[in-house]
């Protein structure tokens, strides 16, 4: 239904516009005056993503990209993927970073000890978003399993969100490793609780193998949560020097990073301070200004402000 809406109805309604801007990878296969936004090409890197999505990215998106005037990538890492995997000319791809919700994710929007009171956990490690296998939660569980029981007793691991199929694999792994007492799956956490969930965590651990951007990283830092994150793809762009990095293919490196942060209160405070500074680089206002500047530079139409 969405495919036919994008391909036929949408182009007909937009036929008189100077330029059509799509904030996603879906656009018109008819119109040429359009800008397409690509958030990531994970569907082309990993074959465990849904079949219809992989089909679209492999066979239809390249044609759409070839017809578009410009392609927006949300990170330099995504730009590199677009050039490499879609064979798009570099000069056609422009990077405009995402923003995030500063009004919701901030130090002022946090209730003290709220998560402890609601869920009964404190001093916990937090991991969010186990949707597909490239999120690499198996490495996190192996690293966590390498800690002694007293450490795990004091620092439970909370896993929030995720998709059913992948969660099933992770729950089986937790059972096989006898970690049921220490690893807890929260499922969907209400939006209003997320700032407190980040703030009360000892650290957010983000072991993903590949990200187009990484919203949870900014959300966590904005709430004063130390972040331990993979050193791949877009994550160094988003986090700068405000986090502790590790090789996501090395469970020993991840375990060392977790211990390094949890055993060093001075480091935790330094990460909190740097994180608050780092997130100021990203806002939806800045994203909108970048879009407007790009459009005015490339299309120079007096009508464009109406559409921007």
Short mmCIF file of C-alpha atoms in Angstrom, two decimals:
data_model
loop_
_atom_site.label_atom_id
_atom_site.label_comp_id
_atom_site.label_asym_id
_atom_site.label_seq_id
_atom_site.Cartn_x
_atom_site.Cartn_y
_atom_site.Cartn_z
CA UNK A 1 0.00 0.00 0.00
CA UNK A 2 2.79 2.45 0.93
CA UNK A 3 4.69 1.54 -2.25
CA UNK A 4 1.74 2.44 -4.52
CA UNK A 5 1.01 5.59 -2.53
CA UNK A 6 4.62 6.74 -2.95
CA UNK A 7 4.81 5.73 -6.58
CA UNK A 8 1.49 7.03 -7.95
CA UNK A 9 -0.72 9.10 -5.66
CA UNK A 10 2.05 11.05 -3.93
CA UNK A 11 3.81 12.11 -7.21
CA UNK A 12 0.49 13.26 -8.66
CA UNK A 13 -0.19 15.48 -5.64
CA UNK A 14 3.40 16.81 -5.66
CA UNK A 15 3.75 17.33 -9.40
CA UNK A 16 3.74 21.16 -9.18
CA UNK A 17 6.24 21.46 -6.33
CA UNK A 18 9.72 22.85 -7.00
CA UNK A 19 11.34 20.05 -5.05
CA UNK A 20 10.04 17.01 -3.19
CA UNK A 21 11.86 16.16 0.06
CA UNK A 22 11.56 12.69 1.53
CA UNK A 23 12.77 12.23 5.13
CA UNK A 24 13.01 8.48 4.46
CA UNK A 25 14.28 6.13 1.75
CA UNK A 26 10.83 6.15 0.12
CA UNK A 27 10.21 8.51 -2.74
CA UNK A 28 8.69 8.76 -6.18
CA UNK A 29 9.91 6.62 -9.08
CA UNK A 30 8.36 9.17 -11.45
CA UNK A 31 9.50 12.59 -10.24
CA UNK A 32 13.11 13.69 -10.65
CA UNK A 33 13.15 16.88 -8.58
CA UNK A 34 13.41 15.19 -5.24
CA UNK A 35 15.77 14.72 -2.32
CA UNK A 36 15.92 11.30 -0.66
CA UNK A 37 17.13 10.72 2.89
CA UNK A 38 18.92 7.46 3.66
CA UNK A 39 19.32 6.59 7.33
CA UNK A 40 21.26 3.39 6.88
CA UNK A 41 21.85 0.50 4.49
CA UNK A 42 21.88 -2.23 7.10
CA UNK A 43 19.44 -4.24 4.96
CA UNK A 44 22.22 -4.62 2.39
CA UNK A 45 24.87 -5.54 4.96
CA UNK A 46 22.91 -8.14 6.93
CA UNK A 47 20.63 -10.77 5.47
CA UNK A 48 18.52 -11.27 8.60
CA UNK A 49 16.42 -8.16 7.96
CA UNK A 50 12.88 -8.69 6.60
CA UNK A 51 12.77 -10.03 3.03
CA UNK A 52 10.55 -7.28 1.59
CA UNK A 53 12.75 -4.57 3.08
CA UNK A 54 15.87 -6.21 1.70
CA UNK A 55 14.22 -6.49 -1.75
CA UNK A 56 13.38 -2.78 -1.72
CA UNK A 57 16.90 -1.75 -0.72
CA UNK A 58 18.60 -4.09 -3.16
CA UNK A 59 16.50 -3.62 -6.29
CA UNK A 60 14.32 -0.49 -6.03
CA UNK A 61 16.32 1.97 -3.95
CA UNK A 62 19.28 2.09 -6.40
CA UNK A 63 16.91 3.21 -9.16
CA UNK A 64 15.32 5.82 -6.90
CA UNK A 65 18.77 7.11 -5.90
CA UNK A 66 19.84 7.37 -9.54
CA UNK A 67 16.85 9.63 -10.34
CA UNK A 68 17.02 11.86 -7.25
CA UNK A 69 18.76 15.24 -7.42
CA UNK A 70 20.44 14.83 -4.04
CA UNK A 71 20.80 12.16 -1.39
CA UNK A 72 20.91 13.07 2.29
CA UNK A 73 22.93 10.79 4.56
CA UNK A 74 22.49 11.17 8.31
CA UNK A 75 26.16 10.45 9.02
CA UNK A 76 29.48 10.19 7.24
CA UNK A 77 29.32 6.44 7.83
CA UNK A 78 26.02 6.23 5.97
CA UNK A 79 27.41 8.41 3.19
CA UNK A 80 30.29 5.96 2.80
CA UNK A 81 27.83 3.07 2.58
CA UNK A 82 25.73 4.87 -0.05
CA UNK A 83 28.77 5.45 -2.23
CA UNK A 84 30.05 1.91 -1.76
CA UNK A 85 26.85 -0.14 -1.85
CA UNK A 86 24.65 1.93 -4.18
CA UNK A 87 27.49 3.19 -6.42
CA UNK A 88 26.26 6.75 -6.02
CA UNK A 89 28.59 9.63 -7.02
CA UNK A 90 30.13 11.20 -3.92
CA UNK A 91 29.20 14.75 -4.94
CA UNK A 92 25.52 13.77 -4.96
CA UNK A 93 25.52 12.72 -1.28
CA UNK A 94 25.32 15.35 1.46
CA UNK A 95 25.54 14.73 5.20
CA UNK A 96 22.98 16.29 7.52
CA UNK A 97 22.96 14.91 11.05
CA UNK A 98 19.78 14.01 12.91
CA UNK A 99 18.70 15.87 15.99
CA UNK A 100 16.93 14.41 19.00
CA UNK A 101 14.31 15.43 21.56
CA UNK A 102 16.17 17.75 23.96
CA UNK A 103 12.90 18.68 25.66
CA UNK A 104 12.32 15.09 26.80
CA UNK A 105 15.82 13.72 27.23
CA UNK A 106 17.56 16.00 29.69
CA UNK A 107 18.77 16.11 33.28
CA UNK A 108 15.73 18.11 34.42
CA UNK A 109 13.22 15.54 33.17
CA UNK A 110 14.41 12.80 35.53
CA UNK A 111 12.70 11.52 38.67
CA UNK A 112 15.17 10.41 41.32
CA UNK A 113 15.08 6.64 42.11
CA UNK A 114 12.00 6.21 39.91
CA UNK A 115 13.26 3.04 38.23
CA UNK A 116 14.34 1.54 41.53
CA UNK A 117 10.87 2.14 42.94
CA UNK A 118 9.02 0.89 39.85
CA UNK A 119 11.15 -2.09 38.80
CA UNK A 120 13.21 -2.79 41.91
CA UNK A 121 16.63 -2.42 40.25
CA UNK A 122 19.57 -0.19 41.07
CA UNK A 123 23.26 0.00 40.08
CA UNK A 124 22.23 -1.62 36.81
CA UNK A 125 23.81 -1.82 33.40
CA UNK A 126 21.42 -0.84 30.64
CA UNK A 127 21.15 -2.05 27.05
CA UNK A 128 18.40 -0.96 24.66
CA UNK A 129 17.03 -1.96 21.28
CA UNK A 130 17.83 -5.63 20.55
CA UNK A 131 15.97 -5.69 17.23
CA UNK A 132 18.19 -7.74 14.91
CA UNK A 133 21.35 -9.80 15.20
CA UNK A 134 23.64 -6.96 14.08
CA UNK A 135 22.82 -5.30 17.42
CA UNK A 136 25.30 -7.86 18.76
CA UNK A 137 23.74 -8.55 22.16
CA UNK A 138 25.29 -12.02 22.19
CA UNK A 139 28.71 -10.43 22.71
CA UNK A 140 27.30 -8.36 25.56
CA UNK A 141 25.85 -11.44 27.25
CA UNK A 142 29.14 -13.31 26.90
CA UNK A 143 31.05 -10.37 28.36
CA UNK A 144 28.57 -10.07 31.23
CA UNK A 145 28.80 -13.81 31.89
CA UNK A 146 32.56 -13.47 32.36
CA UNK A 147 32.02 -11.40 35.53
CA UNK A 148 31.94 -13.15 38.89
CA UNK A 149 28.64 -13.69 40.67
CA UNK A 150 29.21 -10.94 43.24
CA UNK A 151 29.67 -8.39 40.44
CA UNK A 152 26.50 -9.56 38.69
CA UNK A 153 24.58 -9.50 41.97
CA UNK A 154 25.53 -5.86 42.44
CA UNK A 155 25.10 -4.86 38.79
CA UNK A 156 22.11 -6.52 37.09
CA UNK A 157 21.79 -6.15 33.32
CA UNK A 158 18.53 -4.64 32.08
CA UNK A 159 17.55 -5.04 28.43
CA UNK A 160 14.80 -2.73 27.16
CA UNK A 161 12.77 -3.02 23.96
CA UNK A 162 13.54 -5.29 21.06
CA UNK A 163 11.83 -7.52 18.51
CA UNK A 164 10.24 -10.83 19.41
CA UNK A 165 12.35 -13.13 17.22
CA UNK A 166 15.70 -11.77 18.35
CA UNK A 167 14.57 -11.49 21.97
CA UNK A 168 13.70 -15.18 21.84
CA UNK A 169 17.30 -16.00 20.87
CA UNK A 170 18.67 -13.80 23.63
CA UNK A 171 16.37 -15.24 26.29
CA UNK A 172 17.46 -18.76 25.35
CA UNK A 173 21.09 -17.69 25.60
CA UNK A 174 20.47 -16.17 29.03
CA UNK A 175 18.90 -19.44 30.15
CA UNK A 176 21.75 -21.52 28.70
CA UNK A 177 24.30 -19.34 30.53
CA UNK A 178 22.28 -19.52 33.78
CA UNK A 179 21.98 -15.75 33.87
CA UNK A 180 18.24 -15.63 34.57
CA UNK A 181 18.84 -14.17 38.02
CA UNK A 182 20.95 -11.31 36.69
CA UNK A 183 19.65 -10.42 33.19
CA UNK A 184 16.18 -8.90 33.02
CA UNK A 185 14.12 -8.17 29.90
CA UNK A 186 11.94 -5.11 30.46
CA UNK A 187 10.18 -5.22 27.10
CA UNK A 188 8.63 -1.94 26.00
CA UNK A 189 9.42 0.86 28.44
CA UNK A 190 6.95 3.78 28.34
CA UNK A 191 8.31 6.91 26.70
CA UNK A 192 7.90 8.97 29.86
CA UNK A 193 10.11 6.57 31.84
CA UNK A 194 13.06 6.53 29.45
CA UNK A 195 14.91 9.58 30.87
CA UNK A 196 14.88 8.03 34.34
CA UNK A 197 15.87 4.63 32.94
CA UNK A 198 18.96 6.23 31.38
CA UNK A 199 19.78 8.48 34.32
CA UNK A 200 19.68 5.78 36.99
CA UNK A 201 21.83 3.35 34.97
CA UNK A 202 25.48 3.00 35.90
CA UNK A 203 26.15 2.91 32.15
CA UNK A 204 24.48 2.32 28.80
CA UNK A 205 26.20 -0.49 26.89
CA UNK A 206 25.69 -0.30 23.12
CA UNK A 207 27.40 -3.25 21.37
CA UNK A 208 25.98 -2.77 17.85
CA UNK A 209 28.10 -3.82 14.87
CA UNK A 210 26.71 -1.11 12.61
CA UNK A 211 24.55 1.99 13.00
CA UNK A 212 23.39 4.68 10.63
CA UNK A 213 23.23 7.14 13.52
CA UNK A 214 22.33 5.95 17.04
CA UNK A 215 19.60 7.90 18.87
CA UNK A 216 19.93 6.02 22.20
CA UNK A 217 23.50 7.28 22.50
CA UNK A 218 22.42 10.93 22.47
CA UNK A 219 19.42 10.24 24.68
CA UNK A 220 21.58 8.53 27.30
CA UNK A 221 24.26 11.22 27.31
CA UNK A 222 21.64 13.96 27.56
CA UNK A 223 20.28 12.29 30.70
CA UNK A 224 23.71 12.05 32.31
CA UNK A 225 24.32 8.36 31.66
CA UNK A 226 27.89 7.18 30.94
CA UNK A 227 28.05 5.37 27.59
CA UNK A 228 30.13 2.34 26.56
CA UNK A 229 29.85 1.88 22.81
CA UNK A 230 31.23 0.09 19.75
CA UNK A 231 33.97 1.88 17.85
CA UNK A 232 32.42 1.23 14.43
CA UNK A 233 30.37 3.00 11.72
CA UNK A 234 28.62 6.20 12.84
CA UNK A 235 29.08 5.82 16.56
CA UNK A 236 32.37 7.76 16.91
CA UNK A 237 30.76 10.59 14.90
CA UNK A 238 27.82 10.81 17.28
CA UNK A 239 29.71 10.32 20.53
CA UNK A 240 33.04 12.10 19.97
CA UNK A 241 35.29 11.85 23.03
CA UNK A 242 32.39 11.59 25.49
CA UNK A 243 32.24 7.79 25.75
CA UNK A 244 34.35 4.68 26.25
CA UNK A 245 34.82 2.69 23.03
CA UNK A 246 35.43 -1.02 22.48
CA UNK A 247 35.81 -3.46 19.62
CA UNK A 248 32.33 -5.05 19.27
CA UNK A 249 33.85 -8.33 18.06
CA UNK A 250 35.96 -8.68 21.21
CA UNK A 251 34.01 -9.73 24.29
CA UNK A 252 37.10 -9.38 26.51
CA UNK A 253 37.48 -5.76 25.38
CA UNK A 254 33.83 -5.11 26.21
CA UNK A 255 34.19 -6.70 29.65
CA UNK A 256 37.27 -4.56 30.36
CA UNK A 257 35.43 -1.41 29.30
CA UNK A 258 32.49 -2.19 31.57
CA UNK A 259 34.78 -2.81 34.53
CA UNK A 260 36.77 0.34 33.71
CA UNK A 261 33.68 2.53 33.90
CA UNK A 262 31.94 0.89 36.84
CA UNK A 263 35.07 0.85 39.02
CA UNK A 264 36.00 4.48 38.39
CA UNK A 265 33.62 7.14 39.73
CA UNK A 266 35.88 9.91 38.46
CA UNK A 267 35.60 8.50 34.93
CA UNK A 268 31.83 8.26 35.27
CA UNK A 269 31.60 11.94 36.18
CA UNK A 270 33.92 12.87 33.32
CA UNK A 271 31.76 10.95 30.85
CA UNK A 272 28.61 12.62 32.17
CA UNK A 273 30.15 16.06 31.80
CA UNK A 274 31.48 15.40 28.30
CA UNK A 275 28.21 13.77 27.24
CA UNK A 276 26.15 16.83 28.15
CA UNK A 277 28.51 18.94 26.02
CA UNK A 278 28.52 16.48 23.10
CA UNK A 279 24.74 16.33 22.69
CA UNK A 280 24.55 20.09 22.18
CA UNK A 281 25.96 19.49 18.69
CA UNK A 282 22.73 17.77 17.61
CA UNK A 283 19.28 19.34 17.38
CA UNK A 284 16.32 19.24 15.01
CA UNK A 285 16.59 23.01 14.64
CA UNK A 286 20.11 22.61 13.28
CA UNK A 287 18.93 19.79 11.02
CA UNK A 288 16.18 22.01 9.57
CA UNK A 289 18.60 24.90 9.02
CA UNK A 290 21.02 22.58 7.22
CA UNK A 291 18.23 21.34 4.94
CA UNK A 292 17.14 24.88 4.13
CA UNK A 293 20.68 26.02 3.39
CA UNK A 294 21.29 23.01 1.15
CA UNK A 295 18.10 23.51 -0.83
CA UNK A 296 18.67 27.23 -1.32
CA UNK A 297 22.22 26.56 -2.52
CA UNK A 298 21.32 23.83 -5.00
CA UNK A 299 17.92 24.88 -6.28
CA UNK A 300 17.72 28.65 -5.73
CA UNK A 301 13.95 28.90 -6.09
CA UNK A 302 12.11 31.87 -4.60
CA UNK A 303 9.26 29.54 -3.64
CA UNK A 304 11.37 27.13 -1.63
CA UNK A 305 10.90 28.69 1.84
CA UNK A 306 7.19 27.85 1.51
CA UNK A 307 8.02 24.16 1.20
CA UNK A 308 10.86 24.14 3.75
#
